[in-house]
Amino acid sequence: MAEQPTSRPYFLMCERNWVYDVLMAVAGFFGAYTYLLRGNVFCNAQTGNVVLMGLALGAGEWGQALYYLIPISAYILGALVSELLPNPVKRRLPLRWDTLLIAIEMLAAALVGLIPLSAPVQISQVIINFIASMQYNTFRQAEGVPMATTFATNHIRQIGVGLAKELAHRRTGDHTHRRKLLRHAQMLAFFTAGSVAGALCCRLLAERAVWVTLLPFAVVFAALLHSDLTTERDMLERKPAGH
């Protein structure tokens, strides 16, 4: 069904708020999972690894510094792949890259759950580094609001910006900033909820706790796939906002 002009903008399924909420909760889960069970690190972003690499270089620990290039390189590779694949995927398959990515993330989560805790933590860390980078680079804007779906720092900053605008406009009656403020607050809440769920599941299920994420991933995948094959079949060439 072709897109029909309406008074409100049409957002692709991969841009819907609820999809971003789910992915943000999964990111919080991954953060708890990798910290508690896979080497006490957060694999959703790379700032910490860059800092640790700098500390190692400053201490002359060259081998340790080189080690941090592994997760950093995995993150770079994830961004590279997510930039190169969208167009070939659309030409060869009746679906978007966004949809295929969720399937890849599901396979990755299933694989990580099979890796015993006795295995080197670098294996699971690199896998999660890779998919987190692809997700961060792919899902960029939720219903017109720029978003990050793998870490909370930007949302915390945007909450501060929104509160500043709330104070600045308290007498003007201008509340246009509130939608963005509430969206970032909501994303932070979902990330926190995902972290809490991750902590609880790690205690109960150990390395297999990551399999819990297969359920929310499956919900998102089903919605995206259905849209690609039906309601948005004629819109596959339309790029999601932010790309």
Coordinates of N, CA, C and O in Angstrom, one line a residue, residues 98-228:
D98 N 17.1 -2.8 8.5 CA 16.7 -2.7 9.9 C 16.1 -4.0 10.4 O 16.4 -4.5 11.5
T99 N 15.3 -4.6 9.5 CA 14.6 -5.9 9.9 C 15.6 -7.0 9.9 O 15.6 -7.8 10.9
L100 N 16.5 -7.1 8.9 CA 17.6 -8.1 8.9 C 18.5 -8.0 10.1 O 18.9 -9.0 10.7
L101 N 18.8 -6.7 10.5 CA 19.6 -6.5 11.7 C 19.1 -7.1 12.9 O 19.8 -7.7 13.7
I102 N 17.8 -7.0 13.1 CA 17.2 -7.6 14.3 C 17.3 -9.1 14.3 O 17.6 -9.7 15.4
A103 N 17.2 -9.7 13.1 CA 17.4 -11.1 13.0 C 18.8 -11.5 13.4 O 19.1 -12.5 14.1
I104 N 19.8 -10.7 12.9 CA 21.2 -10.9 13.2 C 21.4 -10.8 14.7 O 22.2 -11.6 15.3
E105 N 20.8 -9.8 15.4 CA 21.0 -9.6 16.8 C 20.4 -10.8 17.6 O 20.9 -11.2 18.6
M106 N 19.3 -11.4 17.1 CA 18.7 -12.5 17.7 C 19.7 -13.7 17.6 O 19.9 -14.5 18.6
L107 N 20.3 -13.9 16.5 CA 21.2 -15.0 16.3 C 22.4 -14.8 17.2 O 23.0 -15.8 17.8
A108 N 22.9 -13.6 17.3 CA 24.0 -13.3 18.2 C 23.7 -13.5 19.6 O 24.5 -14.1 20.4
A109 N 22.5 -13.1 20.1 CA 22.1 -13.4 21.5 C 22.0 -14.9 21.8 O 22.4 -15.3 22.8
A110 N 21.5 -15.6 20.8 CA 21.4 -17.1 21.0 C 22.8 -17.7 21.1 O 23.0 -18.6 21.9
L111 N 23.7 -17.2 20.3 CA 25.1 -17.7 20.3 C 25.8 -17.4 21.6 O 26.4 -18.3 22.2
V112 N 25.6 -16.1 22.1 CA 26.3 -15.7 23.3 C 25.8 -16.6 24.5 O 26.6 -16.9 25.4
G113 N 24.5 -16.9 24.5 CA 24.0 -17.7 25.6 C 24.5 -19.1 25.6 O 24.4 -19.8 26.6
L114 N 25.1 -19.6 24.5 CA 25.7 -20.9 24.4 C 27.2 -20.9 24.9 O 27.7 -22.0 25.1
I115 N 27.8 -19.7 25.0 CA 29.2 -19.6 25.4 C 29.3 -19.8 26.9 O 28.7 -18.9 27.7
P116 N 30.0 -20.8 27.4 CA 30.0 -20.9 28.9 C 30.8 -19.8 29.6 O 31.6 -19.1 28.9
L117 N 30.5 -19.6 30.8 CA 31.2 -18.5 31.6 C 32.7 -18.8 31.7 O 33.5 -17.9 31.9
S118 N 33.1 -20.1 31.5 CA 34.5 -20.4 31.6 C 35.3 -20.0 30.4 O 36.5 -20.0 30.4
A119 N 34.6 -19.7 29.3 CA 35.3 -19.3 28.0 C 35.9 -17.9 28.2 O 35.4 -17.1 29.0
P120 N 36.9 -17.5 27.4 CA 37.4 -16.2 27.4 C 36.3 -15.1 27.2 O 35.5 -15.3 26.3
V121 N 36.2 -14.1 28.1 CA 35.2 -13.1 28.0 C 35.2 -12.3 26.7 O 34.2 -11.8 26.3
Q122 N 36.4 -12.3 26.1 CA 36.5 -11.5 24.9 C 35.6 -12.0 23.7 O 35.2 -11.2 22.9
I123 N 35.3 -13.3 23.7 CA 34.4 -13.8 22.7 C 33.1 -13.2 22.7 O 32.6 -12.6 21.7
S124 N 32.4 -13.2 23.9 CA 31.1 -12.6 24.0 C 31.1 -11.1 23.9 O 30.2 -10.5 23.4
Q125 N 32.2 -10.5 24.4 CA 32.3 -9.1 24.4 C 32.3 -8.6 22.9 O 31.6 -7.6 22.6
V126 N 33.1 -9.2 22.1 CA 33.3 -8.8 20.7 C 32.0 -8.9 20.0 O 31.6 -8.1 19.2
I127 N 31.3 -10.0 20.2 CA 30.0 -10.3 19.5 C 29.0 -9.1 19.9 O 28.3 -8.6 19.0
I128 N 28.9 -8.8 21.2 CA 28.0 -7.8 21.6 C 28.5 -6.4 21.1 O 27.7 -5.5 20.8
N129 N 29.8 -6.1 21.2 CA 30.3 -4.9 20.6 C 29.8 -4.7 19.2 O 29.4 -3.6 18.8
F130 N 29.9 -5.8 18.4 CA 29.6 -5.7 17.0 C 28.1 -5.4 16.7 O 27.8 -4.5 16.0
I131 N 27.2 -6.1 17.4 CA 25.8 -5.9 17.2 C 25.4 -4.6 17.8 O 24.5 -3.9 17.2
A132 N 26.0 -4.1 18.9 CA 25.6 -2.9 19.5 C 26.0 -1.7 18.5 O 25.2 -0.7 18.4
S133 N 27.1 -1.8 17.9 CA 27.5 -0.8 17.0 C 26.5 -0.7 15.8 O 26.1 0.4 15.3
M134 N 26.2 -1.8 15.2 CA 25.2 -1.9 14.1 C 23.9 -1.3 14.5 O 23.3 -0.5 13.8
Q135 N 23.4 -1.6 15.7 CA 22.1 -1.1 16.2 C 22.2 0.4 16.4 O 21.3 1.1 16.0
Y136 N 23.3 0.9 17.0 CA 23.4 2.3 17.2 C 23.4 3.1 15.9 O 22.8 4.2 15.8
N137 N 24.1 2.5 14.9 CA 24.2 3.2 13.6 C 23.0 3.1 12.8 O 22.8 3.9 11.8
T138 N 22.2 2.1 13.0 CA 21.0 1.9 12.2 C 19.7 2.6 12.7 O 19.0 3.3 11.9
F139 N 19.4 2.5 14.0 CA 18.2 3.1 14.5 C 18.6 4.5 15.1 O 19.2 4.6 16.2
R140 N 18.3 5.5 14.3 CA 18.9 6.8 14.7 C 17.8 7.9 15.1 O 18.1 8.8 15.8
Q141 N 16.6 7.7 14.6 CA 15.6 8.7 14.9 C 14.2 8.1 15.1 O 13.7 7.4 14.3
A142 N 13.6 8.4 16.3 CA 12.3 7.9 16.6 C 11.3 8.9 16.4 O 11.2 9.9 17.2
E143 N 10.4 8.8 15.4 CA 9.3 9.7 15.1 C 9.8 11.2 15.2 O 9.2 12.0 15.8
G144 N 10.9 11.4 14.5 CA 11.4 12.8 14.4 C 12.4 13.2 15.4 O 12.9 14.3 15.3
V145 N 12.6 12.4 16.4 CA 13.5 12.8 17.5 C 14.8 12.0 17.4 O 14.7 10.7 17.5
P146 N 16.0 12.6 17.3 CA 17.2 11.8 17.2 C 17.4 11.0 18.5 O 17.2 11.6 19.6
M147 N 17.8 9.8 18.4 CA 17.9 8.9 19.5 C 19.2 8.0 19.4 O 19.7 7.7 18.4
A148 N 19.6 7.5 20.6 CA 20.6 6.5 20.7 C 19.9 5.3 21.4 O 19.3 5.5 22.4
T149 N 20.1 4.1 20.8 CA 19.4 2.9 21.4 C 20.3 2.0 22.1 O 19.9 0.9 22.5
T150 N 21.6 2.4 22.4 CA 22.5 1.4 23.0 C 23.1 1.9 24.3 O 23.8 1.2 25.0
F151 N 23.0 3.2 24.6 CA 23.6 3.8 25.8 C 22.7 5.0 26.3 O 21.9 5.5 25.5
A152 N 22.9 5.4 27.5 CA 22.0 6.3 28.2 C 22.6 7.8 28.2 O 21.8 8.7 28.5
T153 N 23.9 7.9 28.0 CA 24.5 9.3 28.2 C 23.8 10.4 27.5 O 23.5 11.4 28.0
N154 N 23.5 10.2 26.2 CA 22.8 11.3 25.4 C 21.4 11.6 26.0 O 21.0 12.7 26.0
H155 N 20.7 10.6 26.4 CA 19.4 10.8 27.0 C 19.5 11.6 28.3 O 18.6 12.5 28.5
I156 N 20.5 11.3 29.1 CA 20.7 12.1 30.3 C 21.0 13.5 30.0 O 20.4 14.5 30.6
R157 N 21.8 13.7 29.0 CA 22.1 15.1 28.6 C 20.9 15.8 28.1 O 20.6 17.0 28.4
Q158 N 20.1 15.2 27.3 CA 18.9 15.8 26.7 C 17.9 16.1 27.7 O 17.1 17.1 27.6
I159 N 17.8 15.3 28.8 CA 16.9 15.6 29.9 C 17.3 16.9 30.6 O 16.5 17.8 30.9
G160 N 18.6 17.1 30.7 CA 19.1 18.4 31.3 C 18.8 19.5 30.4 O 18.4 20.6 30.9
V161 N 19.0 19.4 29.1 CA 18.6 20.4 28.1 C 17.2 20.7 28.2 O 16.8 21.9 28.2
G162 N 16.3 19.7 28.3 CA 14.9 19.9 28.3 C 14.5 20.6 29.6 O 13.6 21.5 29.5
L163 N 15.1 20.3 30.7 CA 14.7 21.0 31.9 C 15.1 22.4 31.9 O 14.4 23.3 32.4
A164 N 16.3 22.7 31.2 CA 16.7 24.1 31.1 C 15.7 24.9 30.3 O 15.3 26.1 30.6
K165 N 15.2 24.3 29.2 CA 14.1 24.9 28.4 C 12.8 25.1 29.1 O 12.1 26.1 29.0
E166 N 12.5 24.1 30.0 CA 11.3 24.2 30.8 C 11.4 25.5 31.7 O 10.4 26.2 31.9
L167 N 12.6 25.7 32.3 CA 12.8 26.9 33.1 C 12.7 28.2 32.3 O 12.1 29.2 32.7
A168 N 13.4 28.1 31.1 CA 13.5 29.3 30.3 C 12.1 29.8 29.7 O 11.8 30.9 29.5
H169 N 11.2 28.8 29.5 CA 9.9 29.1 28.9 C 8.8 29.0 30.0 O 7.6 28.9 29.6
R170 N 9.1 29.0 31.2 CA 8.0 28.8 32.2 C 7.0 29.9 32.2 O 5.9 29.7 32.7
R171 N 7.3 31.1 31.7 CA 6.3 32.2 31.7 C 5.8 32.5 30.3 O 4.9 33.3 30.1
T172 N 6.4 31.8 29.3 CA 6.0 32.1 27.9 C 4.8 31.2 27.4 O 4.2 31.5 26.4
G173 N 4.6 30.1 28.1 CA 3.5 29.2 27.6 C 4.0 28.3 26.5 O 3.2 27.5 25.9
D174 N 5.2 28.4 26.1 CA 5.8 27.5 25.0 C 6.2 26.2 25.6 O 7.1 26.1 26.4
H175 N 5.5 25.1 25.2 CA 5.7 23.8 25.7 C 6.2 22.8 24.6 O 6.1 21.6 24.8
T176 N 6.7 23.4 23.5 CA 7.0 22.5 22.4 C 8.2 21.6 22.7 O 8.4 20.6 22.1
H177 N 9.0 22.0 23.7 CA 10.2 21.2 24.1 C 9.8 20.0 24.9 O 10.6 19.1 25.0
R178 N 8.6 19.9 25.4 CA 8.3 18.9 26.4 C 8.2 17.5 25.7 O 8.5 16.5 26.3
R179 N 7.8 17.5 24.5 CA 7.7 16.2 23.8 C 9.1 15.5 23.7 O 9.2 14.3 24.0
K180 N 10.1 16.3 23.4 CA 11.4 15.7 23.3 C 11.9 15.4 24.7 O 12.6 14.3 24.9
L181 N 11.7 16.2 25.7 CA 12.1 16.0 27.0 C 11.5 14.7 27.5 O 12.2 13.8 28.1
L182 N 10.2 14.5 27.3 CA 9.6 13.3 27.8 C 10.0 12.0 27.1 O 10.1 10.9 27.7
R183 N 10.3 12.2 25.8 CA 10.8 11.0 25.1 C 12.2 10.5 25.6 O 12.4 9.3 25.7
H184 N 13.1 11.5 25.9 CA 14.4 11.1 26.4 C 14.3 10.5 27.8 O 15.0 9.6 28.2
A185 N 13.4 11.1 28.6 CA 13.1 10.5 29.9 C 12.6 9.1 29.8 O 13.0 8.2 30.6
Q186 N 11.7 8.9 28.9 CA 11.1 7.6 28.7 C 12.2 6.6 28.2 O 12.2 5.4 28.7
M187 N 13.1 7.0 27.3 CA 14.2 6.1 26.9 C 15.1 5.7 28.1 O 15.5 4.6 28.2
L188 N 15.4 6.7 28.9 CA 16.2 6.4 30.1 C 15.5 5.4 31.0 O 16.2 4.5 31.6
A189 N 14.2 5.6 31.2 CA 13.4 4.7 32.0 C 13.5 3.3 31.5 O 13.6 2.3 32.3
F190 N 13.4 3.1 30.2 CA 13.4 1.8 29.6 C 14.8 1.2 29.7 O 14.9 0.0 30.0
F191 N 15.8 2.0 29.6 CA 17.2 1.5 29.7 C 17.4 1.0 31.2 O 18.0 -0.1 31.4
T192 N 16.9 1.7 32.1 CA 17.0 1.3 33.5 C 16.2 0.1 33.8 O 16.7 -0.8 34.5
A193 N 15.0 0.0 33.3 CA 14.2 -1.2 33.5 C 14.9 -2.4 32.9 O 14.9 -3.5 33.5
G194 N 15.5 -2.3 31.7 CA 16.2 -3.4 31.1 C 17.4 -3.8 31.9 O 17.7 -5.0 32.0
S195 N 18.1 -2.9 32.5 CA 19.2 -3.2 33.4 C 18.8 -4.0 34.6 O 19.5 -4.9 35.0
V196 N 17.7 -3.5 35.2 CA 17.2 -4.3 36.4 C 16.8 -5.7 36.0 O 17.1 -6.7 36.7
A197 N 16.1 -5.8 34.9 CA 15.7 -7.2 34.4 C 16.9 -8.0 34.1 O 17.0 -9.2 34.4
G198 N 18.0 -7.4 33.5 CA 19.2 -8.1 33.3 C 19.9 -8.6 34.5 O 20.3 -9.8 34.6
A199 N 19.9 -7.8 35.5 CA 20.5 -8.2 36.8 C 19.8 -9.4 37.4 O 20.4 -10.3 37.9
L200 N 18.5 -9.3 37.4 CA 17.7 -10.4 38.0 C 17.9 -11.7 37.2 O 18.0 -12.8 37.8
C201 N 17.8 -11.6 35.9 CA 17.9 -12.8 35.1 C 19.3 -13.4 35.1 O 19.5 -14.6 35.1
C202 N 20.4 -12.6 35.3 CA 21.7 -13.1 35.4 C 21.9 -13.9 36.7 O 22.6 -15.0 36.6
R203 N 21.2 -13.5 37.7 CA 21.3 -14.3 39.0 C 20.6 -15.7 38.8 O 21.0 -16.7 39.4
L204 N 19.5 -15.7 38.0 CA 18.8 -16.9 37.9 C 19.2 -17.8 36.8 O 19.2 -19.0 36.9
L205 N 19.7 -17.2 35.7 CA 20.0 -18.0 34.5 C 21.5 -18.0 34.1 O 21.8 -18.7 33.1
A206 N 22.3 -17.3 34.8 CA 23.7 -17.2 34.4 C 23.9 -16.8 32.9 O 23.2 -15.9 32.4
E207 N 24.8 -17.5 32.2 CA 25.1 -17.1 30.8 C 23.9 -17.2 29.9 O 23.8 -16.4 28.9
R208 N 22.9 -18.0 30.2 CA 21.7 -18.2 29.4 C 20.7 -17.0 29.6 O 19.7 -17.0 28.9
A209 N 21.0 -16.1 30.5 CA 20.1 -15.0 30.8 C 19.9 -14.1 29.5 O 18.8 -13.6 29.3
V210 N 20.9 -14.1 28.6 CA 20.8 -13.3 27.4 C 19.7 -13.8 26.5 O 19.2 -13.1 25.7
W211 N 19.3 -15.1 26.7 CA 18.2 -15.6 25.8 C 16.9 -14.9 26.1 O 16.0 -14.9 25.3
V212 N 16.8 -14.3 27.3 CA 15.5 -13.5 27.6 C 15.3 -12.4 26.5 O 14.2 -12.1 26.2
T213 N 16.4 -11.9 26.0 CA 16.2 -10.8 25.0 C 15.6 -11.3 23.7 O 15.2 -10.4 22.9
L214 N 15.6 -12.6 23.5 CA 15.1 -13.1 22.2 C 13.6 -12.8 22.1 O 13.1 -12.6 21.0
L215 N 12.9 -12.7 23.2 CA 11.4 -12.4 23.2 C 11.2 -11.0 22.7 O 10.4 -10.8 21.7
P216 N 11.8 -9.9 23.3 CA 11.5 -8.6 22.8 C 12.0 -8.4 21.4 O 11.4 -7.7 20.6
F217 N 13.2 -9.0 21.1 CA 13.7 -8.9 19.7 C 12.7 -9.6 18.7 O 12.5 -9.0 17.6
A218 N 12.1 -10.7 19.1 CA 11.2 -11.4 18.2 C 9.9 -10.5 18.0 O 9.4 -10.5 16.8
V219 N 9.5 -9.8 19.0 CA 8.3 -8.9 18.8 C 8.6 -7.8 17.8 O 7.9 -7.5 16.9
V220 N 9.8 -7.2 17.9 CA 10.2 -6.1 17.0 C 10.4 -6.7 15.6 O 10.0 -6.1 14.6
F221 N 11.1 -7.9 15.5 CA 11.3 -8.5 14.2 C 10.0 -8.8 13.5 O 9.8 -8.5 12.3
A222 N 9.0 -9.3 14.2 CA 7.7 -9.7 13.6 C 7.0 -8.4 13.1 O 6.5 -8.4 12.0
A223 N 7.1 -7.3 13.8 CA 6.4 -6.1 13.4 C 7.1 -5.5 12.2 O 6.5 -5.1 11.2
L224 N 8.5 -5.5 12.2 CA 9.2 -4.9 11.1 C 9.0 -5.8 9.8 O 8.8 -5.3 8.7
L225 N 9.1 -7.1 10.0 CA 8.9 -8.0 8.8 C 7.5 -7.9 8.2 O 7.3 -7.8 7.0
H226 N 6.5 -7.8 9.1 CA 5.1 -7.7 8.6 C 5.0 -6.4 7.8 O 4.3 -6.3 6.7
S227 N 5.6 -5.3 8.3 CA 5.5 -4.0 7.6 C 6.2 -4.1 6.2 O 5.7 -3.6 5.2
D228 N 7.4 -4.7 6.2 CA 8.1 -4.8 5.0 C 7.4 -5.5 3.9 O 7.4 -5.2 2.7

